[in-house]
Amino acid sequence: MSDLKPVSKALLAAGVLFAGICWYLSFSLSAHIWWLLWVAPVPILYFSLRVNSKWAFLIAFTGYLIGRLSWLPYLQSVMPLPLAVMFTLLFPLIFALQVIAARKLTLTYRHWSAVFVLPVLVTTMEYISFLTSRDGTAGSIAYTQCDFLPVVQVAALTGIQGITFLVTFFPTAVALIIYRYQRNQSVRTLSLVTLSILSAVIVWGVVRLNHMSPATQSLRIGMVTIDKQAYHQQDTKGEDRDMYLANLYLRRVGELVKQGAKMVVFPEKMFTVKDNRRAGFIRQFKDTAIAHQIGIVACVTLQKGDYYENRAWVIGEDGTLLADYQKVHLFAGELLDSLKPGKEPGLFLRNGGTEGVAICKDMDFQQDISRYGSSNCNVLYVPAWDFERDGWLHSRMAIMRCVEGGYGMARNARHGRLTINDYCGRVLYEANSDNGTPALLSGNVNIQHHATLYNKWGDWFSLLNAIAALVSLLLLGYPIARSER
C-alpha cells in the first residue's frame, strides 16, 4: 500500500473553489446547470480522505457555503435577513458533518461499500426535513435535475429521494475510486457497482420516456395571467376592484376558446371575495362556463369574518360546481394574514374520471399530494403565485409530484411560470410571467393515470436509507475498538 504525499494548501483551495462554483451554478435559480451537481463534490470528497478531520470539515463547509450563496438573494426576498443567513449557514454545516462521518467510516473499514454512507446520510436528512419542515420538500438537491429527464423518472419508483441518493452516490464513488486506485487498492467491484447503478437508472429512464401507452382522452387547457399593474389601479377600490379584476380575467376566456381550450385555469388569488358575495361571483363564473361550454378553475381569497380562506372553485362546462377546494399548506405570510388551512385533497369527478385541484405550496409536500396519485387522478389543475425569482424552480417542484404520482398537470402562476406537463415530467408548453407581465398559454395534455411504484409503496426507499443511516451512525463509535484490536 503506497503512501500519498501531503496535499498542498493551494491545491485544497483550488478544489474548494472549483466545487463551490459548480455548486453555485447548479443550485442557482436562474442557471439550471444540472450536470455540475454530479462533479461538484468530487474534489471535496477526495481531499477529505487525504487530510485530517479538521481540514476535511473546513473544506466541505467552505465549498458548500459558496454554493449556497446563490440562494441568499432569494431568501432575503422571502424572509428576514437573520433567518436567510441562518439557512445559508445551516446547509453547509450539515453537509460538512455528513462528510466527516462518511470519511471516518471509509478510512476505518477501508471497504468499497463505504461509498454508500454519504448518499444514505444525505438522503435520510432530506427525508427528515420533508416530514418536519413547514416548507416540505423545498431545498432538496433533487430539483436541480429537473431537466435531466432520464434520471427524473427515478422519482416514479422512489420519490425524489432516489434522485438525491443518485447525485450524491456518483461523485462519492468517483472520489473513492481515485483514492483507492492511488493507494493500489482494488477498484474493480466499486467500479462495476457504480456503472451498474448508473446504467440501470438511465435504461429505466429512457424506456419510461419512450413507452407511450395509448391516450384515452386529450384535453386542451388554456391559462391566462393579467398585468400586475391591474392590481394597483387607484380608481378601483374595495368591491369595485374585485369585480374589475374578475372581469379582466373573464374577458380573456373567449380568446382561449378560439384556441380550442376546453378548460381554463386561472392563477392563485385572482381577487378577494367577501363571503356574502361568494354566490354572486360563482354565478358569474358559471354563466361564463355555460356561455362558452368550457370548464373553469378559479382561485380566490374568501373573506369570512375575521379570517380568510384560499379557495379554488372548479366549474364544469354545464355550470356545475365540481369542487370547492381550500388550500392545505400555507406559507408564513398567509398565516400572518389570518388565512386558515384546509384539510382535504381537491379530488372530483369530471366526465366519469377522477381529476384534482391543488394550490401553489400544496405541491411542495409529497405525502399530501401522493393522495392524488393513490386516487388514480388523471390530471391536476394548480393555480399558483410565485415570488418572481423562483418561477422556474417552483414550477419544476410541482412537476416532480406528477412523476411520482403518474398524471399530467396544468399550473398557472402569477409572477411565475405557466406550464403544461405530462406524467414523465416533460414540459409540453410553457409561458413566463415572472415579472408580472400578462401571459396567455394553451396546449393539450392526456387525461390518463399511470400507476407508479412510489404511489403503491410510498416512502420505502427513504425508510431503507433511514435504517442504513442509523446503522452507519452506530458504527461510528465501534471502529475505534476494532482498530485497536
GROMACS .gro file of C-alpha atoms in nm:
model
  485
    1MET     CA    1   0.000   0.000   0.000
    2SER     CA    2   0.159   0.330  -0.110
    3ASP     CA    3   0.161   0.646   0.099
    4LEU     CA    4   0.039   0.965  -0.071
    5LYS     CA    5   0.216   1.297  -0.050
    6PRO     CA    6   0.054   1.564   0.170
    7VAL     CA    7  -0.194   1.788  -0.010
    8SER     CA    8  -0.078   2.146  -0.055
    9LYS     CA    9  -0.299   2.429   0.066
   10ALA     CA   10  -0.301   2.576  -0.284
   11LEU     CA   11  -0.444   2.253  -0.423
   12LEU     CA   12  -0.702   2.240  -0.146
   13ALA     CA   13  -0.806   2.598  -0.218
   14ALA     CA   14  -0.839   2.522  -0.590
   15GLY     CA   15  -1.055   2.218  -0.514
   16VAL     CA   16  -1.279   2.414  -0.279
   17LEU     CA   17  -1.320   2.696  -0.531
   18PHE     CA   18  -1.399   2.452  -0.814
   19ALA     CA   19  -1.658   2.271  -0.601
   20GLY     CA   20  -1.810   2.596  -0.477
   21ILE     CA   21  -1.854   2.739  -0.827
   22CYS     CA   22  -2.009   2.414  -0.953
   23TRP     CA   23  -2.250   2.404  -0.660
   24TYR     CA   24  -2.330   2.774  -0.702
   25LEU     CA   25  -2.433   2.727  -1.066
   26SER     CA   26  -2.619   2.401  -1.009
   27PHE     CA   27  -2.817   2.545  -0.714
   28SER     CA   28  -2.883   2.875  -0.893
   29LEU     CA   29  -3.245   2.974  -0.950
   30SER     CA   30  -3.155   3.101  -1.297
   31ALA     CA   31  -2.869   2.885  -1.433
   32HIS     CA   32  -3.023   2.532  -1.401
   33ILE     CA   33  -2.696   2.356  -1.499
   34TRP     CA   34  -2.790   2.011  -1.369
   35TRP     CA   35  -2.473   1.822  -1.461
   36LEU     CA   36  -2.247   2.037  -1.241
   37LEU     CA   37  -2.400   1.877  -0.932
   38TRP     CA   38  -2.257   1.542  -1.043
   39VAL     CA   39  -1.899   1.673  -1.034
   40ALA     CA   40  -1.908   1.946  -0.766
   41PRO     CA   41  -1.844   1.722  -0.461
   42VAL     CA   42  -1.563   1.514  -0.617
   43PRO     CA   43  -1.261   1.726  -0.510
   44ILE     CA   44  -1.409   1.786  -0.163
   45LEU     CA   45  -1.476   1.417  -0.102
   46TYR     CA   46  -1.141   1.310  -0.243
   47PHE     CA   47  -0.937   1.559  -0.039
   48SER     CA   48  -1.139   1.476   0.274
   49LEU     CA   49  -0.973   1.132   0.263
   50ARG     CA   50  -0.628   1.288   0.227
   51VAL     CA   51  -0.636   1.543   0.511
   52ASN     CA   52  -0.719   1.532   0.880
   53SER     CA   53  -1.075   1.564   1.007
   54LYS     CA   54  -1.048   1.936   1.088
   55TRP     CA   55  -0.936   2.022   0.737
   56ALA     CA   56  -1.199   1.787   0.591
   57PHE     CA   57  -1.471   1.972   0.782
   58LEU     CA   58  -1.334   2.311   0.675
   59ILE     CA   59  -1.314   2.236   0.303
   60ALA     CA   60  -1.656   2.069   0.298
   61PHE     CA   61  -1.819   2.359   0.483
   62THR     CA   62  -1.649   2.630   0.276
   63GLY     CA   63  -1.715   2.473  -0.064
   64TYR     CA   64  -2.080   2.407   0.012
   65LEU     CA   65  -2.123   2.756   0.159
   66ILE     CA   66  -2.000   2.912  -0.167
   67GLY     CA   67  -2.264   2.708  -0.348
   68ARG     CA   68  -2.548   2.801  -0.116
   69LEU     CA   69  -2.473   3.172  -0.157
   70SER     CA   70  -2.662   3.154  -0.487
   71TRP     CA   71  -2.984   3.129  -0.283
   72LEU     CA   72  -2.909   3.414  -0.043
   73PRO     CA   73  -3.068   3.697  -0.252
   74TYR     CA   74  -3.383   3.489  -0.294
   75LEU     CA   75  -3.400   3.401   0.076
   76GLN     CA   76  -3.362   3.770   0.164
   77SER     CA   77  -3.665   3.846  -0.052
   78VAL     CA   78  -3.893   3.599   0.131
   79MET     CA   79  -3.769   3.608   0.493
   80PRO     CA   80  -3.587   3.834   0.742
   81LEU     CA   81  -3.211   3.866   0.687
   82PRO     CA   82  -3.110   3.679   1.009
   83LEU     CA   83  -3.317   3.377   0.901
   84ALA     CA   84  -3.177   3.394   0.548
   85VAL     CA   85  -2.822   3.391   0.687
   86MET     CA   86  -2.907   3.108   0.928
   87PHE     CA   87  -3.039   2.885   0.650
   88THR     CA   88  -2.742   2.972   0.429
   89LEU     CA   89  -2.504   2.853   0.703
   90LEU     CA   90  -2.711   2.556   0.817
   91PHE     CA   91  -2.691   2.354   0.495
   92PRO     CA   92  -2.308   2.369   0.472
   93LEU     CA   93  -2.281   2.275   0.840
   94ILE     CA   94  -2.497   1.966   0.795
   95PHE     CA   95  -2.312   1.866   0.480
   96ALA     CA   96  -1.971   1.904   0.646
   97LEU     CA   97  -2.079   1.684   0.938
   98GLN     CA   98  -2.205   1.421   0.693
   99VAL     CA   99  -1.871   1.427   0.510
  100ILE     CA  100  -1.685   1.381   0.839
  101ALA     CA  101  -1.898   1.078   0.928
  102ALA     CA  102  -1.852   0.920   0.585
  103ARG     CA  103  -1.477   0.991   0.595
  104LYS     CA  104  -1.437   0.819   0.932
  105LEU     CA  105  -1.613   0.500   0.826
  106THR     CA  106  -1.432   0.492   0.491
  107LEU     CA  107  -1.085   0.524   0.645
  108THR     CA  108  -1.163   0.284   0.930
  109TYR     CA  109  -1.312  -0.007   0.738
  110ARG     CA  110  -1.131   0.054   0.408
  111HIS     CA  111  -1.406  -0.130   0.221
  112TRP     CA  112  -1.562  -0.017  -0.105
  113SER     CA  113  -1.913  -0.040   0.044
  114ALA     CA  114  -1.838   0.276   0.243
  115VAL     CA  115  -1.932   0.457  -0.079
  116PHE     CA  116  -2.297   0.432   0.032
  117VAL     CA  117  -2.252   0.611   0.365
  118LEU     CA  118  -2.267   0.971   0.240
  119PRO     CA  119  -2.562   0.922   0.000
  120VAL     CA  120  -2.752   0.739   0.274
  121LEU     CA  121  -2.690   1.019   0.525
  122VAL     CA  122  -2.780   1.297   0.279
  123THR     CA  123  -3.096   1.121   0.161
  124THR     CA  124  -3.209   1.047   0.516
  125MET     CA  125  -3.151   1.405   0.630
  126GLU     CA  126  -3.357   1.535   0.338
  127TYR     CA  127  -3.636   1.290   0.416
  128ILE     CA  128  -3.648   1.402   0.778
  129SER     CA  129  -3.671   1.764   0.662
  130PHE     CA  130  -3.956   1.671   0.425
  131LEU     CA  131  -4.155   1.535   0.718
  132THR     CA  132  -4.080   1.812   0.966
  133SER     CA  133  -4.026   2.135   0.773
  134ARG     CA  134  -4.312   2.376   0.711
  135ASP     CA  135  -4.165   2.415   0.361
  136GLY     CA  136  -4.192   2.046   0.276
  137THR     CA  137  -3.952   1.933   0.005
  138ALA     CA  138  -3.825   2.283  -0.077
  139GLY     CA  139  -3.445   2.287  -0.075
  140SER     CA  140  -3.398   1.930  -0.199
  141ILE     CA  141  -3.099   1.893  -0.431
  142ALA     CA  142  -3.311   1.656  -0.642
  143TYR     CA  143  -3.485   1.955  -0.804
  144THR     CA  144  -3.160   2.059  -0.974
  145GLN     CA  145  -3.207   1.758  -1.204
  146CYS     CA  146  -3.549   1.850  -1.346
  147ASP     CA  147  -3.403   1.898  -1.696
  148PHE     CA  148  -3.228   1.557  -1.688
  149LEU     CA  149  -3.539   1.359  -1.779
  150PRO     CA  150  -3.396   1.001  -1.775
  151VAL     CA  151  -3.287   1.048  -1.412
  152VAL     CA  152  -3.612   1.228  -1.323
  153GLN     CA  153  -3.800   0.901  -1.391
  154VAL     CA  154  -3.644   0.752  -1.077
  155ALA     CA  155  -3.899   0.955  -0.882
  156ALA     CA  156  -4.173   0.723  -1.010
  157LEU     CA  157  -4.002   0.441  -0.816
  158THR     CA  158  -3.855   0.608  -0.508
  159GLY     CA  159  -3.985   0.963  -0.495
  160ILE     CA  160  -3.734   1.242  -0.542
  161GLN     CA  161  -3.526   1.086  -0.263
  162GLY     CA  162  -3.390   0.841  -0.519
  163ILE     CA  163  -3.255   1.132  -0.723
  164THR     CA  164  -3.090   1.282  -0.415
  165PHE     CA  165  -2.925   0.947  -0.345
  166LEU     CA  166  -2.802   0.912  -0.701
  167VAL     CA  167  -2.647   1.259  -0.739
  168THR     CA  168  -2.465   1.207  -0.408
  169PHE     CA  169  -2.360   0.848  -0.480
  170PHE     CA  170  -2.190   0.917  -0.814
  171PRO     CA  171  -1.938   1.184  -0.701
  172THR     CA  172  -1.870   0.983  -0.385
  173ALA     CA  173  -1.790   0.678  -0.598
  174VAL     CA  174  -1.563   0.876  -0.830
  175ALA     CA  175  -1.370   1.025  -0.538
  176LEU     CA  176  -1.331   0.686  -0.369
  177ILE     CA  177  -1.222   0.515  -0.692
  178ILE     CA  178  -0.948   0.775  -0.743
  179TYR     CA  179  -0.835   0.747  -0.382
  180ARG     CA  180  -0.825   0.365  -0.378
  181TYR     CA  181  -0.652   0.347  -0.716
  182GLN     CA  182  -0.375   0.580  -0.599
  183ARG     CA  183  -0.321   0.357  -0.295
  184ASN     CA  184  -0.307   0.045  -0.511
  185GLN     CA  185  -0.631  -0.088  -0.368
  186SER     CA  186  -0.882  -0.277  -0.581
  187VAL     CA  187  -1.140  -0.063  -0.759
  188ARG     CA  188  -1.297  -0.334  -0.976
  189THR     CA  189  -1.600  -0.409  -0.760
  190LEU     CA  190  -1.667  -0.044  -0.682
  191SER     CA  191  -1.641   0.049  -1.050
  192LEU     CA  192  -1.877  -0.232  -1.154
  193VAL     CA  193  -2.132  -0.136  -0.889
  194THR     CA  194  -2.117   0.230  -0.990
  195LEU     CA  195  -2.158   0.157  -1.361
  196SER     CA  196  -2.437  -0.094  -1.293
  197ILE     CA  197  -2.641   0.152  -1.086
  198LEU     CA  198  -2.598   0.433  -1.339
  199SER     CA  199  -2.677   0.206  -1.634
  200ALA     CA  200  -2.990   0.069  -1.468
  201VAL     CA  201  -3.115   0.420  -1.391
  202ILE     CA  202  -3.053   0.554  -1.741
  203VAL     CA  203  -3.205   0.248  -1.912
  204TRP     CA  204  -3.515   0.266  -1.690
  205GLY     CA  205  -3.550   0.637  -1.758
  206VAL     CA  206  -3.514   0.608  -2.135
  207VAL     CA  207  -3.760   0.317  -2.151
  208ARG     CA  208  -4.020   0.503  -1.944
  209LEU     CA  209  -3.982   0.818  -2.152
  210ASN     CA  210  -4.036   0.625  -2.473
  211HIS     CA  211  -4.313   0.397  -2.350
  212MET     CA  212  -4.622   0.584  -2.461
  213SER     CA  213  -4.942   0.397  -2.382
  214PRO     CA  214  -5.239   0.497  -2.599
  215ALA     CA  215  -5.416   0.801  -2.455
  216THR     CA  216  -5.785   0.753  -2.387
  217GLN     CA  217  -5.859   1.125  -2.393
  218SER     CA  218  -5.678   1.451  -2.462
  219LEU     CA  219  -5.782   1.785  -2.312
  220ARG     CA  220  -5.686   2.130  -2.437
  221ILE     CA  221  -5.623   2.363  -2.145
  222GLY     CA  222  -5.596   2.740  -2.154
  223MET     CA  223  -5.432   2.968  -1.897
  224VAL     CA  224  -5.402   3.344  -1.859
  225THR     CA  225  -5.242   3.595  -1.623
  226ILE     CA  226  -5.309   3.968  -1.629
  227ASP     CA  227  -5.068   4.259  -1.593
  228LYS     CA  228  -4.967   4.307  -1.228
  229GLN     CA  229  -5.037   4.679  -1.267
  230ALA     CA  230  -5.408   4.595  -1.275
  231TYR     CA  231  -5.385   4.516  -0.903
  232HIS     CA  232  -5.261   4.868  -0.831
  233GLN     CA  233  -5.528   5.073  -1.008
  234GLN     CA  234  -5.603   5.376  -0.793
  235ASP     CA  235  -5.952   5.438  -0.933
  236THR     CA  236  -6.087   5.097  -0.832
  237LYS     CA  237  -6.114   5.000  -0.466
  238GLY     CA  238  -6.298   4.756  -0.245
  239GLU     CA  239  -6.579   4.557  -0.406
  240ASP     CA  240  -6.548   4.753  -0.732
  241ARG     CA  241  -6.185   4.645  -0.756
  242ASP     CA  242  -6.277   4.279  -0.710
  243MET     CA  243  -6.536   4.297  -0.986
  244TYR     CA  244  -6.291   4.485  -1.209
  245LEU     CA  245  -6.028   4.210  -1.168
  246ALA     CA  246  -6.280   3.932  -1.223
  247ASN     CA  247  -6.391   4.089  -1.549
  248LEU     CA  248  -6.031   4.132  -1.667
  249TYR     CA  249  -5.976   3.758  -1.634
  250LEU     CA  250  -6.311   3.653  -1.776
  251ARG     CA  251  -6.267   3.870  -2.087
  252ARG     CA  252  -5.972   3.651  -2.187
  253VAL     CA  253  -6.176   3.330  -2.182
  254GLY     CA  254  -6.307   3.397  -2.533
  255GLU     CA  255  -5.951   3.414  -2.671
  256LEU     CA  256  -5.867   3.076  -2.517
  257VAL     CA  257  -6.190   2.925  -2.652
  258LYS     CA  258  -6.087   3.036  -3.002
  259GLN     CA  259  -5.762   2.842  -2.948
  260GLY     CA  260  -5.965   2.529  -2.874
  261ALA     CA  261  -5.946   2.532  -2.493
  262LYS     CA  262  -6.198   2.315  -2.306
  263MET     CA  263  -6.072   2.402  -1.958
  264VAL     CA  264  -5.938   2.737  -1.833
  265VAL     CA  265  -5.709   2.755  -1.529
  266PHE     CA  266  -5.669   3.096  -1.364
  267PRO     CA  267  -5.384   3.179  -1.121
  268GLU     CA  268  -5.396   3.191  -0.741
  269LYS     CA  269  -5.571   3.472  -0.552
  270MET     CA  270  -5.729   3.640  -0.853
  271PHE     CA  271  -5.908   3.876  -0.614
  272THR     CA  272  -6.070   3.886  -0.269
  273VAL     CA  273  -6.435   3.788  -0.222
  274LYS     CA  274  -6.641   3.859   0.089
  275ASP     CA  275  -6.844   3.559   0.198
  276ASN     CA  276  -7.175   3.738   0.140
  277ARG     CA  277  -7.077   3.794  -0.227
  278ARG     CA  278  -6.945   3.442  -0.287
  279ALA     CA  279  -7.261   3.315  -0.458
  280GLY     CA  280  -7.266   3.609  -0.698
  281PHE     CA  281  -6.910   3.555  -0.816
  282ILE     CA  282  -6.962   3.181  -0.854
  283ARG     CA  283  -7.272   3.260  -1.060
  284GLN     CA  284  -7.061   3.483  -1.284
  285PHE     CA  285  -6.808   3.205  -1.344
  286LYS     CA  286  -7.087   2.954  -1.405
  287ASP     CA  287  -7.250   3.182  -1.662
  288THR     CA  288  -6.918   3.220  -1.844
  289ALA     CA  289  -6.863   2.843  -1.841
  290ILE     CA  290  -7.209   2.776  -1.983
  291ALA     CA  291  -7.183   3.050  -2.244
  292HIS     CA  292  -6.854   2.915  -2.380
  293GLN     CA  293  -6.913   2.547  -2.297
  294ILE     CA  294  -6.584   2.538  -2.109
  295GLY     CA  295  -6.462   2.429  -1.766
  296ILE     CA  296  -6.311   2.690  -1.533
  297VAL     CA  297  -6.072   2.669  -1.237
  298ALA     CA  298  -6.089   2.999  -1.045
  299CYS     CA  299  -5.884   3.069  -0.731
  300VAL     CA  300  -5.985   3.350  -0.492
  301THR     CA  301  -5.925   3.473  -0.139
  302LEU     CA  302  -6.251   3.424   0.051
  303GLN     CA  303  -6.305   3.661   0.345
  304LYS     CA  304  -6.511   3.505   0.625
  305GLY     CA  305  -6.544   3.749   0.911
  306ASP     CA  306  -6.206   3.798   1.076
  307TYR     CA  307  -6.022   3.528   0.880
  308TYR     CA  308  -5.963   3.424   0.519
  309GLU     CA  309  -5.953   3.107   0.311
  310ASN     CA  310  -5.764   3.041  -0.011
  311ARG     CA  311  -6.025   2.873  -0.231
  312ALA     CA  312  -6.022   2.712  -0.576
  313TRP     CA  313  -6.359   2.667  -0.749
  314VAL     CA  314  -6.378   2.407  -1.026
  315ILE     CA  315  -6.677   2.464  -1.251
  316GLY     CA  316  -6.786   2.224  -1.524
  317GLU     CA  317  -6.887   2.330  -1.873
  318ASP     CA  318  -7.251   2.286  -1.776
  319GLY     CA  319  -7.212   2.526  -1.482
  320THR     CA  320  -7.187   2.257  -1.213
  321LEU     CA  321  -6.960   2.337  -0.916
  322LEU     CA  322  -6.739   2.028  -0.922
  323ALA     CA  323  -6.507   2.125  -0.637
  324ASP     CA  324  -6.467   2.398  -0.376
  325TYR     CA  325  -6.114   2.331  -0.255
  326GLN     CA  326  -5.942   2.503   0.037
  327LYS     CA  327  -5.562   2.533   0.024
  328VAL     CA  328  -5.400   2.298   0.277
  329HIS     CA  329  -5.042   2.425   0.305
  330LEU     CA  330  -4.996   2.796   0.372
  331PHE     CA  331  -4.669   2.987   0.371
  332ALA     CA  332  -4.572   3.208   0.665
  333GLY     CA  333  -4.710   3.530   0.514
  334GLU     CA  334  -5.055   3.376   0.470
  335LEU     CA  335  -5.065   3.267   0.832
  336LEU     CA  336  -4.979   3.621   0.939
  337ASP     CA  337  -5.262   3.746   0.717
  338SER     CA  338  -5.515   3.532   0.911
  339LEU     CA  339  -5.565   3.264   0.647
  340LYS     CA  340  -5.686   2.925   0.768
  341PRO     CA  341  -5.572   2.599   0.604
  342GLY     CA  342  -5.794   2.324   0.469
  343LYS     CA  343  -5.753   1.951   0.531
  344GLU     CA  344  -5.891   1.751   0.240
  345PRO     CA  345  -5.746   1.691  -0.110
  346GLY     CA  346  -5.923   1.855  -0.403
  347LEU     CA  347  -6.042   1.544  -0.585
  348PHE     CA  348  -6.353   1.545  -0.804
  349LEU     CA  349  -6.519   1.357  -1.090
  350ARG     CA  350  -6.539   1.504  -1.439
  351ASN     CA  351  -6.670   1.313  -1.741
  352GLY     CA  352  -6.651   0.990  -1.543
  353GLY     CA  353  -6.284   1.023  -1.444
  354THR     CA  354  -6.103   1.142  -1.131
  355GLU     CA  355  -5.928   1.478  -1.155
  356GLY     CA  356  -5.778   1.708  -0.894
  357VAL     CA  357  -5.705   2.064  -0.795
  358ALA     CA  358  -5.433   2.190  -0.558
  359ILE     CA  359  -5.295   2.537  -0.489
  360CYS     CA  360  -4.933   2.651  -0.517
  361LYS     CA  361  -4.746   2.549  -0.198
  362ASP     CA  362  -4.953   2.232  -0.165
  363MET     CA  363  -4.729   2.088  -0.437
  364ASP     CA  364  -4.422   2.113  -0.212
  365PHE     CA  365  -4.550   1.830   0.010
  366GLN     CA  366  -4.502   1.472  -0.107
  367GLN     CA  367  -4.719   1.292   0.145
  368ASP     CA  368  -5.030   1.505   0.088
  369ILE     CA  369  -5.002   1.519  -0.289
  370SER     CA  370  -4.946   1.142  -0.305
  371ARG     CA  371  -5.316   1.111  -0.219
  372TYR     CA  372  -5.397   1.231  -0.571
  373GLY     CA  373  -5.190   0.957  -0.732
  374SER     CA  374  -5.330   0.695  -0.496
  375SER     CA  375  -5.680   0.801  -0.604
  376ASN     CA  376  -5.593   0.744  -0.973
  377CYS     CA  377  -5.605   1.112  -1.057
  378ASN     CA  378  -5.591   1.170  -1.434
  379VAL     CA  379  -5.486   1.536  -1.439
  380LEU     CA  380  -5.414   1.805  -1.180
  381TYR     CA  381  -5.502   2.176  -1.206
  382VAL     CA  382  -5.284   2.408  -0.998
  383PRO     CA  383  -5.342   2.782  -0.954
  384ALA     CA  384  -5.024   2.938  -0.810
  385TRP     CA  385  -4.848   3.261  -0.721
  386ASP     CA  386  -4.467   3.260  -0.711
  387PHE     CA  387  -4.201   3.510  -0.599
  388GLU     CA  388  -4.059   3.604  -0.943
  389ARG     CA  389  -3.707   3.472  -0.869
  390ASP     CA  390  -3.829   3.116  -0.808
  391GLY     CA  391  -4.064   3.081  -1.105
  392TRP     CA  392  -3.865   2.807  -1.277
  393LEU     CA  393  -3.782   2.616  -0.960
  394HIS     CA  394  -4.130   2.619  -0.809
  395SER     CA  395  -4.290   2.506  -1.132
  396ARG     CA  396  -4.045   2.213  -1.153
  397MET     CA  397  -4.106   2.116  -0.792
  398ALA     CA  398  -4.473   2.077  -0.880
  399ILE     CA  399  -4.386   1.879  -1.192
  400MET     CA  400  -4.191   1.627  -0.980
  401ARG     CA  401  -4.514   1.544  -0.796
  402CYS     CA  402  -4.659   1.441  -1.134
  403VAL     CA  403  -4.371   1.199  -1.198
  404GLU     CA  404  -4.420   1.050  -0.852
  405GLY     CA  405  -4.799   1.031  -0.896
  406GLY     CA  406  -4.833   0.940  -1.265
  407TYR     CA  407  -5.052   1.219  -1.410
  408GLY     CA  408  -5.029   1.535  -1.619
  409MET     CA  409  -5.071   1.886  -1.484
  410ALA     CA  410  -5.161   2.241  -1.581
  411ARG     CA  411  -5.011   2.502  -1.348
  412ASN     CA  412  -5.079   2.874  -1.380
  413ALA     CA  413  -4.865   3.104  -1.165
  414ARG     CA  414  -4.879   3.479  -1.119
  415HIS     CA  415  -4.521   3.611  -1.116
  416GLY     CA  416  -4.400   3.267  -1.223
  417ARG     CA  417  -4.441   3.010  -1.499
  418LEU     CA  418  -4.745   2.880  -1.680
  419THR     CA  419  -4.673   2.514  -1.757
  420ILE     CA  420  -4.846   2.211  -1.902
  421ASN     CA  421  -4.657   1.884  -1.849
  422ASP     CA  422  -4.709   1.510  -1.887
  423TYR     CA  423  -4.665   1.230  -1.633
  424CYS     CA  424  -4.294   1.191  -1.720
  425GLY     CA  425  -4.217   1.549  -1.625
  426ARG     CA  426  -4.184   1.673  -1.982
  427VAL     CA  427  -4.280   2.039  -2.013
  428LEU     CA  428  -4.509   2.037  -2.315
  429TYR     CA  429  -4.600   2.407  -2.313
  430GLU     CA  430  -4.463   2.698  -2.110
  431ALA     CA  431  -4.505   3.074  -2.078
  432ASN     CA  432  -4.332   3.321  -1.847
  433SER     CA  433  -4.500   3.574  -1.617
  434ASP     CA  434  -4.206   3.606  -1.375
  435ASN     CA  435  -4.207   3.987  -1.392
  436GLY     CA  436  -4.582   4.019  -1.358
  437THR     CA  437  -4.635   4.062  -1.731
  438PRO     CA  438  -4.957   3.925  -1.885
  439ALA     CA  439  -4.932   3.581  -2.039
  440LEU     CA  440  -5.157   3.351  -2.239
  441LEU     CA  441  -5.097   2.978  -2.292
  442SER     CA  442  -5.292   2.684  -2.430
  443GLY     CA  443  -5.199   2.325  -2.502
  444ASN     CA  444  -5.306   1.962  -2.489
  445VAL     CA  445  -5.246   1.712  -2.210
  446ASN     CA  446  -5.351   1.347  -2.193
  447ILE     CA  447  -5.621   1.269  -1.938
  448GLN     CA  448  -5.483   0.941  -1.811
  449HIS     CA  449  -5.337   0.792  -1.493
  450HIS     CA  450  -5.013   0.592  -1.492
  451ALA     CA  451  -4.957   0.377  -1.184
  452THR     CA  452  -4.619   0.422  -1.013
  453LEU     CA  453  -4.431   0.217  -0.758
  454TYR     CA  454  -4.398   0.523  -0.538
  455ASN     CA  455  -4.777   0.552  -0.524
  456LYS     CA  456  -4.808   0.188  -0.417
  457TRP     CA  457  -4.518   0.158  -0.174
  458GLY     CA  458  -4.479   0.517  -0.056
  459ASP     CA  459  -4.152   0.614   0.113
  460TRP     CA  460  -3.999   0.265   0.107
  461PHE     CA  461  -3.668   0.390  -0.033
  462SER     CA  462  -3.640   0.666   0.226
  463LEU     CA  463  -3.710   0.421   0.508
  464LEU     CA  464  -3.435   0.188   0.380
  465ASN     CA  465  -3.197   0.483   0.380
  466ALA     CA  466  -3.303   0.577   0.732
  467ILE     CA  467  -3.224   0.224   0.856
  468ALA     CA  468  -2.887   0.229   0.679
  469ALA     CA  469  -2.813   0.575   0.822
  470LEU     CA  470  -2.888   0.451   1.175
  471VAL     CA  471  -2.652   0.157   1.127
  472SER     CA  472  -2.382   0.392   0.996
  473LEU     CA  473  -2.416   0.620   1.298
  474LEU     CA  474  -2.394   0.323   1.536
  475LEU     CA  475  -2.076   0.207   1.362
  476LEU     CA  476  -1.914   0.545   1.417
  477GLY     CA  477  -1.847   0.454   1.779
  478TYR     CA  478  -1.742   0.095   1.706
  479PRO     CA  479  -1.439   0.125   1.475
  480ILE     CA  480  -1.209   0.267   1.746
  481ALA     CA  481  -1.212  -0.053   1.947
  482ARG     CA  482  -1.186  -0.261   1.632
  483SER     CA  483  -0.885  -0.065   1.506
  484GLU     CA  484  -0.709  -0.103   1.840
  485ARG     CA  485  -0.758  -0.480   1.826
   0.00000   0.00000   0.00000
